[in-house]
mmCIF file of C-alpha atoms and ligand atoms in Angstrom:
data_model
loop_
_atom_site.group_PDB
_atom_site.id
_atom_site.type_symbol
_atom_site.label_atom_id
_atom_site.label_comp_id
_atom_site.label_asym_id
_atom_site.label_seq_id
_atom_site.Cartn_x
_atom_site.Cartn_y
_atom_site.Cartn_z
ATOM 1 C CA UNK A 1 -0.330 -2.457 24.158
ATOM 2 C CA UNK A 2 1.761 0.684 24.505
ATOM 3 C CA UNK A 3 0.303 2.936 21.795
ATOM 4 C CA UNK A 4 -3.233 4.235 22.230
ATOM 5 C CA UNK A 5 -4.513 5.748 18.950
ATOM 6 C CA UNK A 6 -6.400 9.037 19.107
ATOM 7 C CA UNK A 7 -8.517 10.994 16.616
ATOM 8 C CA UNK A 8 -5.289 12.476 15.234
ATOM 9 C CA UNK A 9 -4.073 9.027 14.130
ATOM 10 C CA UNK A 10 -5.032 6.974 11.092
ATOM 11 C CA UNK A 11 -4.474 3.362 10.116
ATOM 12 C CA UNK A 12 -3.717 2.983 6.416
ATOM 13 C CA UNK A 13 -4.333 -0.524 5.120
ATOM 14 C CA UNK A 14 -2.569 -1.070 1.836
ATOM 15 C CA UNK A 15 -3.954 -3.170 -1.026
ATOM 16 C CA UNK A 16 -5.726 -5.953 0.873
ATOM 17 C CA UNK A 17 -7.070 -7.182 -2.441
ATOM 18 C CA UNK A 18 -7.832 -10.629 -3.823
ATOM 19 C CA UNK A 19 -5.115 -10.470 -6.498
ATOM 20 C CA UNK A 20 -2.423 -10.080 -3.807
ATOM 21 C CA UNK A 21 -3.669 -13.041 -1.783
ATOM 22 C CA UNK A 22 -2.840 -16.724 -2.375
ATOM 23 C CA UNK A 23 -4.515 -17.772 -5.650
ATOM 24 C CA UNK A 24 -4.503 -14.199 -6.977
ATOM 25 C CA UNK A 25 -2.727 -12.895 -10.070
ATOM 26 C CA UNK A 26 0.130 -11.319 -8.088
ATOM 27 C CA UNK A 27 -0.054 -13.390 -4.931
ATOM 28 C CA UNK A 28 2.114 -12.277 -2.013
ATOM 29 C CA UNK A 29 3.355 -15.296 -0.056
ATOM 30 C CA UNK A 30 1.381 -15.726 3.173
ATOM 31 C CA UNK A 31 -0.550 -12.539 2.339
ATOM 32 C CA UNK A 32 -3.781 -13.885 3.804
ATOM 33 C CA UNK A 33 -2.117 -14.147 7.227
ATOM 34 C CA UNK A 34 -2.355 -10.369 7.693
ATOM 35 C CA UNK A 35 -6.115 -10.108 7.234
ATOM 36 C CA UNK A 36 -7.243 -11.155 10.754
ATOM 37 C CA UNK A 37 -4.527 -8.955 12.233
ATOM 38 C CA UNK A 38 -5.598 -5.963 10.113
ATOM 39 C CA UNK A 39 -9.196 -6.524 11.238
ATOM 40 C CA UNK A 40 -8.108 -6.399 14.888
ATOM 41 C CA UNK A 41 -5.911 -3.353 14.331
ATOM 42 C CA UNK A 42 -8.730 -1.507 12.562
ATOM 43 C CA UNK A 43 -10.884 -1.785 15.696
ATOM 44 C CA UNK A 44 -8.307 0.302 17.576
ATOM 45 C CA UNK A 45 -8.606 3.263 15.208
ATOM 46 C CA UNK A 46 -11.293 5.885 14.664
ATOM 47 C CA UNK A 47 -9.710 6.660 11.318
ATOM 48 C CA UNK A 48 -9.153 3.827 8.853
ATOM 49 C CA UNK A 49 -8.176 4.366 5.229
ATOM 50 C CA UNK A 50 -7.892 1.619 2.609
ATOM 51 C CA UNK A 51 -5.823 1.851 -0.547
ATOM 52 C CA UNK A 52 -6.884 -0.075 -3.640
ATOM 53 C CA UNK A 53 -4.605 -0.828 -6.591
ATOM 54 C CA UNK A 54 -6.863 -0.076 -9.567
ATOM 55 C CA UNK A 55 -5.378 -0.453 -13.028
ATOM 56 C CA UNK A 56 -7.023 -0.117 -16.440
ATOM 57 C CA UNK A 57 -6.617 -3.124 -18.791
ATOM 58 C CA UNK A 58 -3.351 -2.841 -20.717
ATOM 59 C CA UNK A 59 -1.715 -0.807 -17.934
ATOM 60 C CA UNK A 60 1.896 0.264 -18.449
ATOM 61 C CA UNK A 61 3.038 -1.798 -15.425
ATOM 62 C CA UNK A 62 1.822 -5.072 -16.972
ATOM 63 C CA UNK A 63 4.445 -7.250 -18.702
ATOM 64 C CA UNK A 64 1.727 -8.252 -21.184
ATOM 65 C CA UNK A 65 1.614 -4.640 -22.414
ATOM 66 C CA UNK A 66 5.244 -4.845 -23.575
ATOM 67 C CA UNK A 67 5.907 -7.485 -26.255
ATOM 68 C CA UNK A 68 8.918 -9.646 -25.411
ATOM 69 C CA UNK A 69 8.920 -8.773 -21.693
ATOM 70 C CA UNK A 70 8.040 -11.081 -18.838
ATOM 71 C CA UNK A 71 6.899 -10.383 -15.265
ATOM 72 C CA UNK A 72 9.587 -9.026 -12.917
ATOM 73 C CA UNK A 73 11.663 -7.615 -15.817
ATOM 74 C CA UNK A 74 12.584 -3.967 -15.259
ATOM 75 C CA UNK A 75 12.176 -1.442 -18.065
ATOM 76 C CA UNK A 76 12.870 2.279 -18.263
ATOM 77 C CA UNK A 77 9.896 4.587 -18.641
ATOM 78 C CA UNK A 78 9.902 8.393 -18.927
ATOM 79 C CA UNK A 79 9.538 8.613 -15.115
ATOM 80 C CA UNK A 80 12.253 6.033 -14.329
ATOM 81 C CA UNK A 81 12.635 2.277 -13.829
ATOM 82 C CA UNK A 82 9.474 0.199 -13.781
ATOM 83 C CA UNK A 83 9.168 -3.393 -12.609
ATOM 84 C CA UNK A 84 6.784 -5.283 -14.881
ATOM 85 C CA UNK A 85 4.070 -7.346 -13.234
ATOM 86 C CA UNK A 86 1.545 -9.969 -14.202
ATOM 87 C CA UNK A 87 -1.812 -8.374 -15.054
ATOM 88 C CA UNK A 88 -3.385 -7.616 -11.671
ATOM 89 C CA UNK A 89 -6.061 -5.505 -9.999
ATOM 90 C CA UNK A 90 -7.777 -4.670 -13.275
ATOM 91 C CA UNK A 91 -10.611 -2.226 -12.629
ATOM 92 C CA UNK A 92 -13.903 -3.949 -11.944
ATOM 93 C CA UNK A 93 -12.524 -7.510 -11.915
ATOM 94 C CA UNK A 94 -12.887 -9.849 -8.912
ATOM 95 C CA UNK A 95 -9.130 -9.739 -8.294
ATOM 96 C CA UNK A 96 -9.276 -5.984 -7.769
ATOM 97 C CA UNK A 97 -11.852 -6.386 -5.020
ATOM 98 C CA UNK A 98 -11.001 -6.406 -1.334
ATOM 99 C CA UNK A 99 -10.514 -9.654 0.521
ATOM 100 C CA UNK A 100 -13.972 -10.968 1.450
ATOM 101 C CA UNK A 101 -12.587 -11.531 4.957
ATOM 102 C CA UNK A 102 -12.038 -7.835 5.673
ATOM 103 C CA UNK A 103 -14.120 -6.765 8.648
ATOM 104 C CA UNK A 104 -13.798 -3.019 9.060
ATOM 105 C CA UNK A 105 -17.138 -1.439 8.186
ATOM 106 C CA UNK A 106 -16.083 1.831 9.839
ATOM 107 C CA UNK A 107 -13.294 2.486 7.303
ATOM 108 C CA UNK A 108 -13.766 6.046 6.097
ATOM 109 C CA UNK A 109 -11.929 6.354 2.808
ATOM 110 C CA UNK A 110 -10.913 4.093 -0.053
ATOM 111 C CA UNK A 111 -8.181 5.691 -2.107
ATOM 112 C CA UNK A 112 -7.686 4.154 -5.535
ATOM 113 C CA UNK A 113 -4.353 4.426 -7.299
ATOM 114 C CA UNK A 114 -2.642 3.299 -10.481
ATOM 115 C CA UNK A 115 -5.631 4.271 -12.626
ATOM 116 C CA UNK A 116 -3.660 6.342 -15.151
ATOM 117 C CA UNK A 117 -2.784 4.177 -18.170
ATOM 118 C CA UNK A 118 0.822 5.359 -18.496
ATOM 119 C CA UNK A 119 1.902 5.810 -14.864
ATOM 120 C CA UNK A 120 2.122 3.262 -12.050
ATOM 121 C CA UNK A 121 1.440 4.162 -8.417
ATOM 122 C CA UNK A 122 2.708 1.993 -5.594
ATOM 123 C CA UNK A 123 2.201 4.833 -3.146
ATOM 124 C CA UNK A 124 -1.169 5.895 -1.846
ATOM 125 C CA UNK A 125 0.022 9.503 -1.922
ATOM 126 C CA UNK A 126 1.797 10.074 -5.199
ATOM 127 C CA UNK A 127 2.187 8.340 -8.548
ATOM 128 C CA UNK A 128 5.466 6.945 -9.866
ATOM 129 C CA UNK A 129 6.110 10.122 -11.886
ATOM 130 C CA UNK A 130 6.749 11.688 -8.439
ATOM 131 C CA UNK A 131 4.495 14.579 -9.401
ATOM 132 C CA UNK A 132 0.844 13.509 -9.632
ATOM 133 C CA UNK A 133 -0.823 13.505 -6.195
ATOM 134 C CA UNK A 134 -3.729 11.278 -5.206
ATOM 135 C CA UNK A 135 -5.160 13.794 -2.739
ATOM 136 C CA UNK A 136 -4.528 11.593 0.323
ATOM 137 C CA UNK A 137 -2.151 13.998 2.101
ATOM 138 C CA UNK A 138 -4.629 16.847 1.720
ATOM 139 C CA UNK A 139 -7.479 14.683 2.989
ATOM 140 C CA UNK A 140 -5.573 13.597 6.101
ATOM 141 C CA UNK A 141 -4.280 17.090 6.881
ATOM 142 C CA UNK A 142 -7.679 18.681 6.420
ATOM 143 C CA UNK A 143 -8.979 16.218 9.002
ATOM 144 C CA UNK A 144 -6.252 17.112 11.492
ATOM 145 C CA UNK A 145 -4.515 13.724 11.286
ATOM 146 C CA UNK A 146 -0.765 13.883 11.844
ATOM 147 C CA UNK A 147 0.313 10.327 12.718
ATOM 148 C CA UNK A 148 -0.015 7.297 10.474
ATOM 149 C CA UNK A 149 0.239 3.555 11.007
ATOM 150 C CA UNK A 150 0.659 1.636 7.760
ATOM 151 C CA UNK A 151 0.500 -2.088 6.952
ATOM 152 C CA UNK A 152 -0.724 -4.524 4.331
ATOM 153 C CA UNK A 153 0.611 -5.738 0.981
ATOM 154 C CA UNK A 154 3.282 -5.638 -0.099
ATOM 155 C CA UNK A 155 5.842 -4.434 2.447
ATOM 156 C CA UNK A 156 8.553 -3.750 -0.136
ATOM 157 C CA UNK A 157 6.387 -2.008 -2.743
ATOM 158 C CA UNK A 158 3.081 -0.353 -1.918
ATOM 159 C CA UNK A 159 3.553 -0.274 1.872
ATOM 160 C CA UNK A 160 7.119 1.088 1.623
ATOM 161 C CA UNK A 161 6.350 3.717 -1.010
ATOM 162 C CA UNK A 162 3.285 4.853 0.923
ATOM 163 C CA UNK A 163 5.343 5.126 4.121
ATOM 164 C CA UNK A 164 8.153 7.056 2.410
ATOM 165 C CA UNK A 165 5.696 9.524 0.911
ATOM 166 C CA UNK A 166 3.934 9.854 4.264
ATOM 167 C CA UNK A 167 7.245 10.948 5.785
ATOM 168 C CA UNK A 168 7.905 13.333 2.883
ATOM 169 C CA UNK A 169 4.471 14.874 3.512
ATOM 170 C CA UNK A 170 5.386 15.452 7.173
ATOM 171 C CA UNK A 171 3.452 12.688 8.943
ATOM 172 C CA UNK A 172 4.902 10.747 11.848
ATOM 173 C CA UNK A 173 4.877 7.271 10.336
ATOM 174 C CA UNK A 174 5.074 3.690 11.591
ATOM 175 C CA UNK A 175 4.951 0.502 9.544
ATOM 176 C CA UNK A 176 3.447 -2.482 11.335
ATOM 177 C CA UNK A 177 5.842 -5.205 10.243
ATOM 178 C CA UNK A 178 3.960 -8.347 11.249
ATOM 179 C CA UNK A 179 0.740 -7.050 9.653
ATOM 180 C CA UNK A 180 2.513 -6.793 6.289
ATOM 181 C CA UNK A 181 4.001 -9.312 3.842
ATOM 182 C CA UNK A 182 6.570 -8.781 1.083
ATOM 183 C CA UNK A 183 7.092 -9.774 -2.552
ATOM 184 C CA UNK A 184 10.885 -9.649 -2.018
ATOM 185 C CA UNK A 185 12.067 -9.639 -5.646
ATOM 186 C CA UNK A 186 15.837 -9.171 -6.094
ATOM 187 C CA UNK A 187 16.518 -7.906 -2.575
ATOM 188 C CA UNK A 188 13.630 -5.438 -2.612
ATOM 189 C CA UNK A 189 12.645 -6.085 1.016
ATOM 190 C CA UNK A 190 15.970 -5.231 2.634
ATOM 191 C CA UNK A 191 16.290 -2.189 0.352
ATOM 192 C CA UNK A 192 12.829 -1.043 1.314
ATOM 193 C CA UNK A 193 13.600 -1.279 5.041
ATOM 194 C CA UNK A 194 16.893 0.558 4.596
ATOM 195 C CA UNK A 195 15.085 3.370 2.758
ATOM 196 C CA UNK A 196 12.268 3.519 5.312
ATOM 197 C CA UNK A 197 14.656 3.560 8.278
ATOM 198 C CA UNK A 198 16.722 6.319 6.670
ATOM 199 C CA UNK A 199 13.536 8.358 6.181
ATOM 200 C CA UNK A 200 12.570 8.052 9.850
ATOM 201 C CA UNK A 201 9.794 5.481 9.468
ATOM 202 C CA UNK A 202 9.326 3.543 12.712
ATOM 203 C CA UNK A 203 9.233 -0.252 12.472
ATOM 204 C CA UNK A 204 6.744 -1.604 14.969
ATOM 205 C CA UNK A 205 4.767 -4.795 15.604
ATOM 206 C CA UNK A 206 1.031 -5.150 16.075
ATOM 207 C CA UNK A 207 1.511 -6.031 19.737
ATOM 208 C CA UNK A 208 2.264 -2.376 20.424
ATOM 209 C CA UNK A 209 -1.263 -1.470 19.311
ATOM 210 C CA UNK A 210 -3.313 -4.475 20.399
HETATM 211 C C1 VGL B 301 1.859 -3.759 -5.617
HETATM 212 C C2 VGL B 301 3.184 -4.437 -7.351
HETATM 213 C C3 VGL B 301 2.300 -3.906 -8.265
HETATM 214 C C4 VGL B 301 1.658 -3.699 -4.132
HETATM 215 C C5 VGL B 301 0.961 -3.209 -6.505
HETATM 216 O O1 VGL B 301 0.494 -3.579 -3.689
HETATM 217 O O2 VGL B 301 2.662 -3.795 -3.395
HETATM 218 N N1 VGL B 301 2.972 -4.353 -6.046
HETATM 219 N N2 VGL B 301 1.191 -3.288 -7.826
HETATM 220 ZN ZN1 ZN B 302 -0.236 -2.614 -9.273
#
């Protein structure tokens, strides 16, 4: 343990939801391995925030919404390229719920994202149109939080985009590598780490906090 979190730090746990775990609609390989680690990490922090992917049925990011397309195809939308996914994290369904093994009753905020029909949102801060804010940066700043530790699912999508936007919003930002797992479609994991490193995101392991 070399980092001791204070009241100015927050742990952001990304999308620890049933659909991203083995057996879910968009399962991340070995995703369930991060849950016990996230539970232990959460105990180190006064401030814990959870993000929750939360799509309406027929969401624009679902391959099933686009006749002729299949999951992992990439299409062009008004805001840019969009990877198409299996239907996942549909509002109110069991798959959109948090892992039943989460043990962090002191978590303070659940920030839902991806709820606009025509815009995806990997990031907990900002939607894929790069304009619509979720309110998370304002919430953290208003509470005097200036340093963020981010982990969860998936490293190369929602964790990476959240970390990049955290940097853009001026937060000191670390991603906890071993408390995250990746989808890794078409080289997305190495690209994500290159982007995060270039943006000044620190890559750490949970041992530095536990
Ligand atoms: C995610 C793809 C689609 C994630 C969410 O949590 O990384 N990935 N929606
Ligand atoms: Zn999603």
